[in-house]
Coordinates of C-alpha atoms (C1' of nucleotides) in Angstrom, one line a residue:
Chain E
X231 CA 104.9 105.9 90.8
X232 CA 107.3 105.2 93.7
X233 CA 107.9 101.9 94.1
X234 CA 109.9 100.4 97.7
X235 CA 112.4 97.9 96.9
X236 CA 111.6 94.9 98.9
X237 CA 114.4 95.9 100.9
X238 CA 114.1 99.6 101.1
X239 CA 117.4 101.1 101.7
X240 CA 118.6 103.1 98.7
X241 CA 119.3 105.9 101.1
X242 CA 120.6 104.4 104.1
X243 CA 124.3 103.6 104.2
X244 CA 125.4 99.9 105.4
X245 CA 124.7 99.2 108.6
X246 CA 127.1 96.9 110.9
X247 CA 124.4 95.2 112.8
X248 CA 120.8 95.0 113.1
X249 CA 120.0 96.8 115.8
X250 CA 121.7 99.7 114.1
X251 CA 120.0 98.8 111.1
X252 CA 116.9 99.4 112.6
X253 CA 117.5 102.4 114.5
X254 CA 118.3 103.9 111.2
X255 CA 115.2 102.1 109.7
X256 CA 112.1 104.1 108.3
X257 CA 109.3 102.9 106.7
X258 CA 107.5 106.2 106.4
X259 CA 109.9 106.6 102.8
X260 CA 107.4 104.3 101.1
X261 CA 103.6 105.0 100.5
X262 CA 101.9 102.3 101.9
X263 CA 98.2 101.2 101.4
X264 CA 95.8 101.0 104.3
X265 CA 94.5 97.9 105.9
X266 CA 91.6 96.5 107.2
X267 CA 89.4 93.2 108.2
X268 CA 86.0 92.6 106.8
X269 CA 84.2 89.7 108.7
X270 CA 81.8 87.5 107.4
X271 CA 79.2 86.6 109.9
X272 CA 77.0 83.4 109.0
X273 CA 73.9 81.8 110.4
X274 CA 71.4 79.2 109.7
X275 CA 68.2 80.3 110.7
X276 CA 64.4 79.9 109.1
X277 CA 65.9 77.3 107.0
X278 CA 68.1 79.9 105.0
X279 CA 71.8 81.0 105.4
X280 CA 71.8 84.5 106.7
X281 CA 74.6 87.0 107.2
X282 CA 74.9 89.8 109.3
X283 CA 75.0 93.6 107.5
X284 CA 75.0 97.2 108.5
X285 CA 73.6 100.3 106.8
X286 CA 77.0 102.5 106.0
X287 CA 75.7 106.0 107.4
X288 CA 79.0 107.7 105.5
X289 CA 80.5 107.3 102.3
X290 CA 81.6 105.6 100.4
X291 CA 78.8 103.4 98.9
X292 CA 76.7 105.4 101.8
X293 CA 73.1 103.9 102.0
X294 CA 74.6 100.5 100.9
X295 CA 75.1 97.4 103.0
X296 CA 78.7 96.0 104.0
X297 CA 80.0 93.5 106.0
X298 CA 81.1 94.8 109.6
X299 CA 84.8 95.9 109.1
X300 CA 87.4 98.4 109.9
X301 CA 91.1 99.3 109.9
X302 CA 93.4 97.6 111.0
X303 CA 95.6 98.8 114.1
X304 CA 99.2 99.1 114.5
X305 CA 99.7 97.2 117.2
X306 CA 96.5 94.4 117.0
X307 CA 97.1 91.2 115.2
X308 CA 94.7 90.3 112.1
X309 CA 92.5 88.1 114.2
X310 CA 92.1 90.5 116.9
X311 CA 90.7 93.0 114.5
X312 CA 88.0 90.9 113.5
X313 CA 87.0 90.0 116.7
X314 CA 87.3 93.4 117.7
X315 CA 85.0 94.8 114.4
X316 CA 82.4 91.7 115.5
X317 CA 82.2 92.5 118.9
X318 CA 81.4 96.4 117.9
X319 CA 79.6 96.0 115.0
X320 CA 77.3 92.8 116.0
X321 CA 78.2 92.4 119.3
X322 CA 79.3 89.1 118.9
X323 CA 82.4 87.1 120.7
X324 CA 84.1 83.9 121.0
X325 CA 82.5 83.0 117.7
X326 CA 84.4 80.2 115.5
X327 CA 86.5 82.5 113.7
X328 CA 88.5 81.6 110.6
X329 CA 90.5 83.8 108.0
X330 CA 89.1 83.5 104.5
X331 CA 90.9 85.7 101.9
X332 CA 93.0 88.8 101.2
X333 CA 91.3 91.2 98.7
X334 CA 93.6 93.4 97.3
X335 CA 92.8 95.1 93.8
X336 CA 93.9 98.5 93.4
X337 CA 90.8 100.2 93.0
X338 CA 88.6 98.0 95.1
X339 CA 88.1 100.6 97.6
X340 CA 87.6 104.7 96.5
X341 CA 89.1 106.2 99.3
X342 CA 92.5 104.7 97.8
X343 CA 94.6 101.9 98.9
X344 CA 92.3 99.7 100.7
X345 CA 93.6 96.1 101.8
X346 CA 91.4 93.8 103.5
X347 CA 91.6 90.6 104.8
X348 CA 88.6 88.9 105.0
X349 CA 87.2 86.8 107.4
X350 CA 84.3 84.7 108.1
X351 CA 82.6 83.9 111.4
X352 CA 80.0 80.8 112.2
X353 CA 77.6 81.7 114.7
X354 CA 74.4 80.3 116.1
X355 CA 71.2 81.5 115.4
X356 CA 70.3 82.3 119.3
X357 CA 73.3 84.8 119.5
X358 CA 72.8 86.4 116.3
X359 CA 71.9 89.9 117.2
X360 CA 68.1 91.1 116.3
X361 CA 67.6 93.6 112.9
X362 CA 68.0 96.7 114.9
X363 CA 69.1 100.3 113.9
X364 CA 71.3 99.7 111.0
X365 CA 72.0 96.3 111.7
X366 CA 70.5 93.5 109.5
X367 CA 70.4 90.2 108.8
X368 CA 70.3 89.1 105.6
X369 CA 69.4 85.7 103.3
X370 CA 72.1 85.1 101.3
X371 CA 71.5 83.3 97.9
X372 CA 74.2 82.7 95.0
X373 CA 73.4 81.9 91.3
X374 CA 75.9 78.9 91.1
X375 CA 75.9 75.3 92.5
X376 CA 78.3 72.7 93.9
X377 CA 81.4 74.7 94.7
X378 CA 81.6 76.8 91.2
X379 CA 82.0 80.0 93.2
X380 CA 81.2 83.9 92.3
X381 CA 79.4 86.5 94.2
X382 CA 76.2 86.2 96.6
X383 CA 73.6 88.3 96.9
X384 CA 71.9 89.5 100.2
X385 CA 68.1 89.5 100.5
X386 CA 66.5 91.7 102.9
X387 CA 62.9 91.6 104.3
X388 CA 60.7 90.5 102.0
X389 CA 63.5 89.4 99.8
X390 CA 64.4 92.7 98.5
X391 CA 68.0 93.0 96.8
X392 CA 70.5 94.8 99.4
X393 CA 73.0 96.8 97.6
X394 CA 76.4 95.6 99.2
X395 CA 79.4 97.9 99.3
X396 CA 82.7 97.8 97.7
X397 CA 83.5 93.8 96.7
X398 CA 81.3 92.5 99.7
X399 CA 79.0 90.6 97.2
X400 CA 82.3 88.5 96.2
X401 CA 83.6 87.9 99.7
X402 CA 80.3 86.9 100.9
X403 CA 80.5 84.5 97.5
X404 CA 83.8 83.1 98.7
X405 CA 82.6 82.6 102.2
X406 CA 80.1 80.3 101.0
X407 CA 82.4 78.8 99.2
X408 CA 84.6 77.8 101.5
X409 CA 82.0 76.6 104.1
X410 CA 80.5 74.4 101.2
X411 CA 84.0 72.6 100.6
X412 CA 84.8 72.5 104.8
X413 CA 81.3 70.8 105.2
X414 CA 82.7 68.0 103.4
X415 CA 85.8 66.9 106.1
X416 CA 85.4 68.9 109.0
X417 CA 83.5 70.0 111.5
X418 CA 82.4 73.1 110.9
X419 CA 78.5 72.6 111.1
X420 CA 78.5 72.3 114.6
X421 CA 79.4 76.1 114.9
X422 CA 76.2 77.5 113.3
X423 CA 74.1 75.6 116.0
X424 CA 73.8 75.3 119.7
X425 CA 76.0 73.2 122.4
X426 CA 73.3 70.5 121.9
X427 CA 71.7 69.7 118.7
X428 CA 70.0 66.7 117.1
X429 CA 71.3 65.2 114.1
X430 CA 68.3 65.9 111.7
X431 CA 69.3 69.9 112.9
X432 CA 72.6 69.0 111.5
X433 CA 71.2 67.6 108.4
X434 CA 69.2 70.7 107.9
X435 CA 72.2 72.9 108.2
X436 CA 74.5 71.1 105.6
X437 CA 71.3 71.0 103.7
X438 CA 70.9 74.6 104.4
X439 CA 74.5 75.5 103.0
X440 CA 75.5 73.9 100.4
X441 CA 71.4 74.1 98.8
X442 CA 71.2 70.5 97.9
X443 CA 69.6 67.5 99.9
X444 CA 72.0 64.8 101.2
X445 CA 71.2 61.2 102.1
X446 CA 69.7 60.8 105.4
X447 CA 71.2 57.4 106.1
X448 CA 74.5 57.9 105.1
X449 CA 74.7 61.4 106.9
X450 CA 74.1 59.4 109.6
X451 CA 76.0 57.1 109.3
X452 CA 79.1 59.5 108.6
X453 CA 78.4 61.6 111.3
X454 CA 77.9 59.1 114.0
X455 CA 80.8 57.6 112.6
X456 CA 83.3 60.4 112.4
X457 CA 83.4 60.4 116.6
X458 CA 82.9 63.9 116.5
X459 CA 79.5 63.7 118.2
X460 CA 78.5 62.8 121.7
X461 CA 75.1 61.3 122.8
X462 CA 74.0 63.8 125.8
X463 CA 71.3 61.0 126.8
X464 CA 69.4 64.1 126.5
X465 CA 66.6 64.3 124.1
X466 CA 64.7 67.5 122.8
X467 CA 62.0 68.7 123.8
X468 CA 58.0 70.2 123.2
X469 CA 58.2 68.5 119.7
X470 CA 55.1 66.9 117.9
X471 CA 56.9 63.7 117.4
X472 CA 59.1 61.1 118.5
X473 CA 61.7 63.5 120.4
X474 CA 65.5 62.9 118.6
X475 CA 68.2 62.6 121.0
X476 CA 70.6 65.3 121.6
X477 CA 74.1 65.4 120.9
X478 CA 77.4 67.7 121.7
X479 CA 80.3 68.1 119.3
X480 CA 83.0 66.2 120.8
X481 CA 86.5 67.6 121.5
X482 CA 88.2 64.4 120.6
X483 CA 87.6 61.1 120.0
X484 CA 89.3 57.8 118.7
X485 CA 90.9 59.1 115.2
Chain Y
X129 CA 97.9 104.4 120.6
X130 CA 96.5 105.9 117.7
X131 CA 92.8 104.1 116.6
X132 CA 91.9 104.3 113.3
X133 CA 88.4 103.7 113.5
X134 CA 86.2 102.0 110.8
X135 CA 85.2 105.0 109.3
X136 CA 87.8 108.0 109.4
X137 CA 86.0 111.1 109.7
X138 CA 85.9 113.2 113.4
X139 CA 87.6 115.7 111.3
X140 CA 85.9 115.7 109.0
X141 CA 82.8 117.9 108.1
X142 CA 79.7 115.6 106.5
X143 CA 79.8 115.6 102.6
X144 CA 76.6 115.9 100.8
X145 CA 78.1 113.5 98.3
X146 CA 80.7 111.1 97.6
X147 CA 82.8 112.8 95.1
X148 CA 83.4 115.6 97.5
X149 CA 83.5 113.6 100.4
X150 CA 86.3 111.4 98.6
X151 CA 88.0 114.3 97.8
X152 CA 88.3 115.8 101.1
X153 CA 89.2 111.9 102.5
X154 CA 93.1 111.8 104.1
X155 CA 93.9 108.2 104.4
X156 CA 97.4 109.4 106.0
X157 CA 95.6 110.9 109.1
X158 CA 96.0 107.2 110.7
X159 CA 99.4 105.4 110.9
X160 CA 98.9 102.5 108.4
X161 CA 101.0 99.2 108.5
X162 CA 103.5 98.2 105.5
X163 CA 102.3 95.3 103.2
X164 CA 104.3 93.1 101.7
X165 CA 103.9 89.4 99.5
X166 CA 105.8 86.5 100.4
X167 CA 105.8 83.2 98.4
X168 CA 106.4 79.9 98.7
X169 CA 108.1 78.4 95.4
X170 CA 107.5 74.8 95.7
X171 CA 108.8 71.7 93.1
X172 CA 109.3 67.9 93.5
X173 CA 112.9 66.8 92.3
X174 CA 115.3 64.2 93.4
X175 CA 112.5 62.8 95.5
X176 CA 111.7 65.6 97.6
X177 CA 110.2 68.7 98.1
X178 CA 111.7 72.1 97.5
X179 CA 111.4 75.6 98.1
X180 CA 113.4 78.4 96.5
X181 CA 114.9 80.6 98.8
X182 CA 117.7 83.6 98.7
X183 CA 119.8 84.0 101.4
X184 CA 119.2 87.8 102.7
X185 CA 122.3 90.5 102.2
X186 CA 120.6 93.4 104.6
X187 CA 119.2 93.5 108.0
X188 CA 117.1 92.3 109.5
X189 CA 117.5 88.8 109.5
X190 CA 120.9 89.2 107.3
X191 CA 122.5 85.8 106.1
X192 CA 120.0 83.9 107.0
X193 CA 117.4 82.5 103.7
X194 CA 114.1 84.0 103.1
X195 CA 111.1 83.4 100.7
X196 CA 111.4 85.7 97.4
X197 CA 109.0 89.0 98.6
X198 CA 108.8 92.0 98.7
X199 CA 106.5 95.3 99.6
X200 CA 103.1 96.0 97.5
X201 CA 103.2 98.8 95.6
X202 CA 100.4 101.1 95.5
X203 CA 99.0 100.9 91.8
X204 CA 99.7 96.8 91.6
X205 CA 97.4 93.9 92.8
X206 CA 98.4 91.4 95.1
X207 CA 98.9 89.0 92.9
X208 CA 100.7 90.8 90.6
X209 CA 102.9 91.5 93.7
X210 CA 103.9 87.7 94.3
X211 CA 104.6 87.1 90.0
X212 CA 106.3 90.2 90.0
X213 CA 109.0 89.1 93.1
X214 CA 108.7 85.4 91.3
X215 CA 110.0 86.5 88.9
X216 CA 112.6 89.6 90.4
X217 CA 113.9 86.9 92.7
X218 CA 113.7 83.7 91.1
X219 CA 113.4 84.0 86.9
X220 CA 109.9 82.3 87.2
X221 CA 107.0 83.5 84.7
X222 CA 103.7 81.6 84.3
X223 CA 103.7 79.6 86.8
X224 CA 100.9 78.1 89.0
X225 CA 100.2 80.7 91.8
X226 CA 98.0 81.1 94.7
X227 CA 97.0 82.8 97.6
X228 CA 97.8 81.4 100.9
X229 CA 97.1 83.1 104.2
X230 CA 97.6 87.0 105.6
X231 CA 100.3 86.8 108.5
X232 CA 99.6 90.1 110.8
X233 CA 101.0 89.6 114.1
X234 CA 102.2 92.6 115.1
X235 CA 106.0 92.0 115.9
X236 CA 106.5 89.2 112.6
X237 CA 109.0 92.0 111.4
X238 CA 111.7 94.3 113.6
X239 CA 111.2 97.0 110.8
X240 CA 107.8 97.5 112.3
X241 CA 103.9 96.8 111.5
X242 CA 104.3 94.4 108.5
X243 CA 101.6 92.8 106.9
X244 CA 102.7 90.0 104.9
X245 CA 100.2 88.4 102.4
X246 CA 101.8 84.7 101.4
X247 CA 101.4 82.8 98.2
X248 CA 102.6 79.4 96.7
X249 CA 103.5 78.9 93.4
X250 CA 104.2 75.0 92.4
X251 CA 106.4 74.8 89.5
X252 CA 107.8 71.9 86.9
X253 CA 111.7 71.4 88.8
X254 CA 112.9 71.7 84.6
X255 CA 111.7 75.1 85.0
X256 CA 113.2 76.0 88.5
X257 CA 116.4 78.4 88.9
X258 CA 119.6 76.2 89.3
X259 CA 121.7 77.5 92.7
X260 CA 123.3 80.3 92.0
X261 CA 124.9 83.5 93.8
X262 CA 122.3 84.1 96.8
X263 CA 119.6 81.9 95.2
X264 CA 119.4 78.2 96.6
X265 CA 116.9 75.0 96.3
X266 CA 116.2 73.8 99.9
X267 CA 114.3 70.4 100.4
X268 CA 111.8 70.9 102.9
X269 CA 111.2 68.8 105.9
X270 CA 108.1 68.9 107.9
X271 CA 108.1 67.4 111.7
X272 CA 104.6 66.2 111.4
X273 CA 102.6 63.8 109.1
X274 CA 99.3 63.9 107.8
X275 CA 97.7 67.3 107.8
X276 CA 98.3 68.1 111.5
X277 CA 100.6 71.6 110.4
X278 CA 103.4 73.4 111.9
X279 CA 106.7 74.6 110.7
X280 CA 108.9 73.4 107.8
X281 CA 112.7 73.4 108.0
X282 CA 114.9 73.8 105.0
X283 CA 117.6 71.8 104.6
X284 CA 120.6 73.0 102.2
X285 CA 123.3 70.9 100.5
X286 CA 124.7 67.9 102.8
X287 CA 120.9 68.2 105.0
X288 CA 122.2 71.5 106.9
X289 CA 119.1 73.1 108.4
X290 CA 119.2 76.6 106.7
X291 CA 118.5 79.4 109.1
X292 CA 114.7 81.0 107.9
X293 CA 114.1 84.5 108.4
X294 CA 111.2 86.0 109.9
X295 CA 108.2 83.8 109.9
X296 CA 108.8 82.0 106.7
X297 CA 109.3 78.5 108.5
X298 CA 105.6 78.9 109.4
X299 CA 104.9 80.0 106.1
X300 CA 106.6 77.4 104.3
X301 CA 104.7 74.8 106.9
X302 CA 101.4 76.3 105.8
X303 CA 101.9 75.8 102.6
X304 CA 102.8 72.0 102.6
X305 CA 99.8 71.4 104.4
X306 CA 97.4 73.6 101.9
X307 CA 99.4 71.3 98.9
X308 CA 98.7 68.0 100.7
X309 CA 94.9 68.9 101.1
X310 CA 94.6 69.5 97.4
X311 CA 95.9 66.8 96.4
X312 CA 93.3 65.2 97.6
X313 CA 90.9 66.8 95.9
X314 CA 92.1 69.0 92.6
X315 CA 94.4 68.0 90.4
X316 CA 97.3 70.4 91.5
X317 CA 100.0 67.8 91.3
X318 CA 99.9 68.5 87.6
X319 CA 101.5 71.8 88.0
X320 CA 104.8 70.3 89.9
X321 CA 105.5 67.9 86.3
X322 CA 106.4 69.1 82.8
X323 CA 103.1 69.0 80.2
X324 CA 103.9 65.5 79.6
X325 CA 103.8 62.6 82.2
X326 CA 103.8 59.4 83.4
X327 CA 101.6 58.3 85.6
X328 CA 104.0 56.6 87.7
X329 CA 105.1 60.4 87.7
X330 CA 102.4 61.8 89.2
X331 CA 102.3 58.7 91.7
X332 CA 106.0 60.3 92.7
X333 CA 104.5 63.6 93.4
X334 CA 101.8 62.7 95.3
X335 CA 103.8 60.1 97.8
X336 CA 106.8 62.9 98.4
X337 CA 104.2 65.9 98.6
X338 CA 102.2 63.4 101.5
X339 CA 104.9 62.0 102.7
X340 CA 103.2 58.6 102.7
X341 CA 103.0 55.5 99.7
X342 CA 100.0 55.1 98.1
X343 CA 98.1 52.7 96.5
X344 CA 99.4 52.3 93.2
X345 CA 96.1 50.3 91.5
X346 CA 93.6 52.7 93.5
X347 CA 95.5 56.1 92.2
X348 CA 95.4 55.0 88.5
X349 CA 91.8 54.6 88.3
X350 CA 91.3 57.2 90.5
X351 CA 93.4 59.9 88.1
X352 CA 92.2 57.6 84.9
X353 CA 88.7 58.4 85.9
X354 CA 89.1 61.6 86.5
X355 CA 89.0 62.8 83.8
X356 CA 91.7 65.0 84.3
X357 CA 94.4 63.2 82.4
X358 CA 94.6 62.9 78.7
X359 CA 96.7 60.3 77.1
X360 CA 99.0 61.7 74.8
X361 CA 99.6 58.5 72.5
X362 CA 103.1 58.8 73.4
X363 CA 106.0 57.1 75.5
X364 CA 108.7 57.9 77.9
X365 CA 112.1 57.9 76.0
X366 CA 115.1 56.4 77.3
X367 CA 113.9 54.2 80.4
X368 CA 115.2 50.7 80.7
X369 CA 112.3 49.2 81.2
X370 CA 108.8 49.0 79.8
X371 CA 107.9 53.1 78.8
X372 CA 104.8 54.1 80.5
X373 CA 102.4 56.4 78.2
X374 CA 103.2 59.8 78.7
X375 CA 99.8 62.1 79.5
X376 CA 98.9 65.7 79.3
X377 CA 96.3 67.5 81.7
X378 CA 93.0 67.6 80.5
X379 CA 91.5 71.0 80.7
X380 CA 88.0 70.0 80.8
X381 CA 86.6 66.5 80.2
X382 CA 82.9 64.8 81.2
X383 CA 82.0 64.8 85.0
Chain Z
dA158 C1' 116.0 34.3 78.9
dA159 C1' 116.2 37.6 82.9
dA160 C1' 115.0 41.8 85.0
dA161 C1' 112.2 45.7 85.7
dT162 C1' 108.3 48.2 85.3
dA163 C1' 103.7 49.2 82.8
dG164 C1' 99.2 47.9 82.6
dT165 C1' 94.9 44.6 83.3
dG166 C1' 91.8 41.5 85.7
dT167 C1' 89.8 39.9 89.8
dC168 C1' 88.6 39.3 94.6
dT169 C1' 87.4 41.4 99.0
dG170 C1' 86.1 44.7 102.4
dT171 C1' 84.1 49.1 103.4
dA172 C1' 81.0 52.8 102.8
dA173 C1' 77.1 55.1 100.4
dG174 C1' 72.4 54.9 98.6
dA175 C1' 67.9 52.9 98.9
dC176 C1' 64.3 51.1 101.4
dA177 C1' 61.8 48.5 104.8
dA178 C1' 60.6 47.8 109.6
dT179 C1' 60.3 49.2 114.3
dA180 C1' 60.1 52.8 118.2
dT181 C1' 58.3 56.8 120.5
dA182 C1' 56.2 60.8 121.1
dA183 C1' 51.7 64.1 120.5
dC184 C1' 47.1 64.2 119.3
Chain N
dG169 C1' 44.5 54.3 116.8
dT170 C1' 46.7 58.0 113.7
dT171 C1' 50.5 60.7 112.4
dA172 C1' 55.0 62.2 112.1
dT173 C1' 59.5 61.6 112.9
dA174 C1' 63.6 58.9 115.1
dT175 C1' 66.2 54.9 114.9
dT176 C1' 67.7 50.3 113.4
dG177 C1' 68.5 46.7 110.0
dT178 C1' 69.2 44.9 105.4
dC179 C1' 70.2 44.8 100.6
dT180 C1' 72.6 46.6 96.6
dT181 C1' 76.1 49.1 94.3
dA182 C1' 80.4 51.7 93.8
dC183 C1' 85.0 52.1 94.9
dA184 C1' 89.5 51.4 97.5
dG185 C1' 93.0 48.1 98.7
dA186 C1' 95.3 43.9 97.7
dC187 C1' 97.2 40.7 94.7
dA188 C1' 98.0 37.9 90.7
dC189 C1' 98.8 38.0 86.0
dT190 C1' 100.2 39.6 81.3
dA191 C1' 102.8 43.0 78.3
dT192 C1' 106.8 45.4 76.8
dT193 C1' 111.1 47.1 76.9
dT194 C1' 116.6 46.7 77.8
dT195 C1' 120.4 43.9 78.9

DNA sequence: AAAATAGTGTCTGTAAGACAATATAAC
DNA sequence: GTTATATTGTCTTACAGACACTATTTT
């Protein structure tokens, strides 16, 4: 089992400066495991949380359903892969983008060495992309409550079981997760809807996550009071009732 | 600019199934980026925060102070990476350890593509390492309040800013605002005290972590009801003045 | 007794939960 | 008008902040 030193350089003599140092440097004397993003792509839509999947046409775990992801490039930062696999995969961009955990077990992935960091993406409804050819997107439900944690499962049309590759279940689990606890001090909601959205929309969609009512009033309340939304005077439209008034999620506002 | 993509196979001739497919699968026909752990040893002693650094004896960054890390090796997990350099680096075992963020960008390291995955570990100061030959106890200071973020400085014996290597002055920043979040919400100031403590104690730890007093009456029935803290029976030793009880975390009480 | 801190009791303001009342749209 | 929802107002309760008071130890 060969193991680099943190500072590999058994075999290099001393070096009077850096640049030197580096000249002489070479990583290649060390195996070194692979890396790669895995995105997790989340919408609110038909009062469910939904994630967006593809088919794997090669192995491993061919057949099953992963969360778009690839390799990492040498010269691309972490971010920039996941936008990059988004933008191929789903054809999504500028989507609130945020990174969500590194997964690293040895034998996580069966091609070998497999690092990935994963990532999660909020994205509204209208610019999710339609089930097409290997693309799907899928309910997501979890077996725990509350901010417990563990792995989700992914429903397909007509709630069938999707078999998820490698430890997707789990980082779809810990996406939830985190959106769940980020729900409770920030913004985040605003990211699974559109630019202009009425409050009981917003209500739905914390509703919606974290699978548990919340009190109408004091949501309200909270909201209106956090000075994160801003009244468009607008209100919607072609609705059966008393039309709500639209708001915008506001840059900044008194703290 | 060699592209890795998703799925490495051009060269590859379809496998009818994945045992042959794996074993006909070259991770090394794509250039693949080193990965390495870094982490943030943090503890609360003589009224501030510290980090445990070692000052660096090769290139690059040599003589300037670095968190303990070091590259992953192939048949360990990621965090047995970060305990494994806790403990090369600094003597520390059983200690309180989690993940923090994945820093990618492509030119954090001169030696090339290096992928560091950070932790922080928060530690009792009784158990850190005392300074010693390359090993040293930096307080941390933060240029920001709150949970805005940013870069840390460390700050040796007589307040001398110590040079950081890399991007560890990120990373250390990073982790002082993940702390200060939790604190609001988990009991993590636990872990920076010895099994047995005083509230006024734990007070201590949460006004140095936030930088910021707080209300003494408000945070004793907030930690009393808890549930988190179990009295112990006992009292401090050795103070001039009234001893407070001493108390123990509770794994698990009513919530 | 004096000093210092631990711990308790109480008052007040704020925010959440509950609920009633009013407003506005489609039908 | 009826129905369904939005929006406002009010009452009650829980908790945080503030402050006064009592308790316990060393000197």
């Amino acid at each position: 089992m060969p193991n680099p030193p943190e500072s590999p350089s058994p075999s290099q003599r001393p070096a009077a400066d850096e640049a030197s140092f580096l000249r002489g440097y070479d990583a290649d004397r060390f195996p070194r495991p692979s890396v790669a993003v895995d995105v997790v792509a989340l919408t609110v839509a038909e009062g469910a949380l939904k994630v967006g999947l593809y088919r794997r046409h090669e192995h491993p775990g061919l057949g099953s359903y992963a969360l778009p992801g690839g390799f990492v490039r040498m010269q691309e930062g972490l971010d920039e892969a996941a936008r990059r696999v988004l933008a191929q995969k789903l054809g999504l961009e500028d989507v609130f983008l945020e990174q969500l955990y590194t997964f690293g077990a040895p034998d996580r992935d069966p091609r070998g060495r497999v690092i990935s960091v994963a990532w999660y993406a909020l994205v509204d409804s209208q610019r999710f992309p339609a089930d097409r050819d290997g693309v799907i997107t899928a309910r997501l439900r979890v077996g725990w409550s509350g901010e417990t944690g563990g792995p989700a499962e992914a429903l397909g049309p007509g709630d069938a079981p999707l078999p998820l590759a490698f430890d997707h279940a789990e980082i779809c689990g810990l996406a939830i997760q985190r959106l769940r606890g980020k729900l409770d001090y920030s913004a985040v909601g605003f990211q699974l809807l559109p630019q202009a959205f009425t409050l009981r929309q917003l209500q739905d969609v914390h509703e919606i996550v974290r699978g548990e009512a919340v009190n109408k009033d004091s949501f309200r309340r909270r909201m209106l009071a956090s000075g994160q939304l801003q009244p468009t005077g607008e209100h919607e439209q072609n609705v059966t009732w008393r039309p709500a008034e639209l708001y915008r999620f506001a840059r900044r506002a008194a703290i």
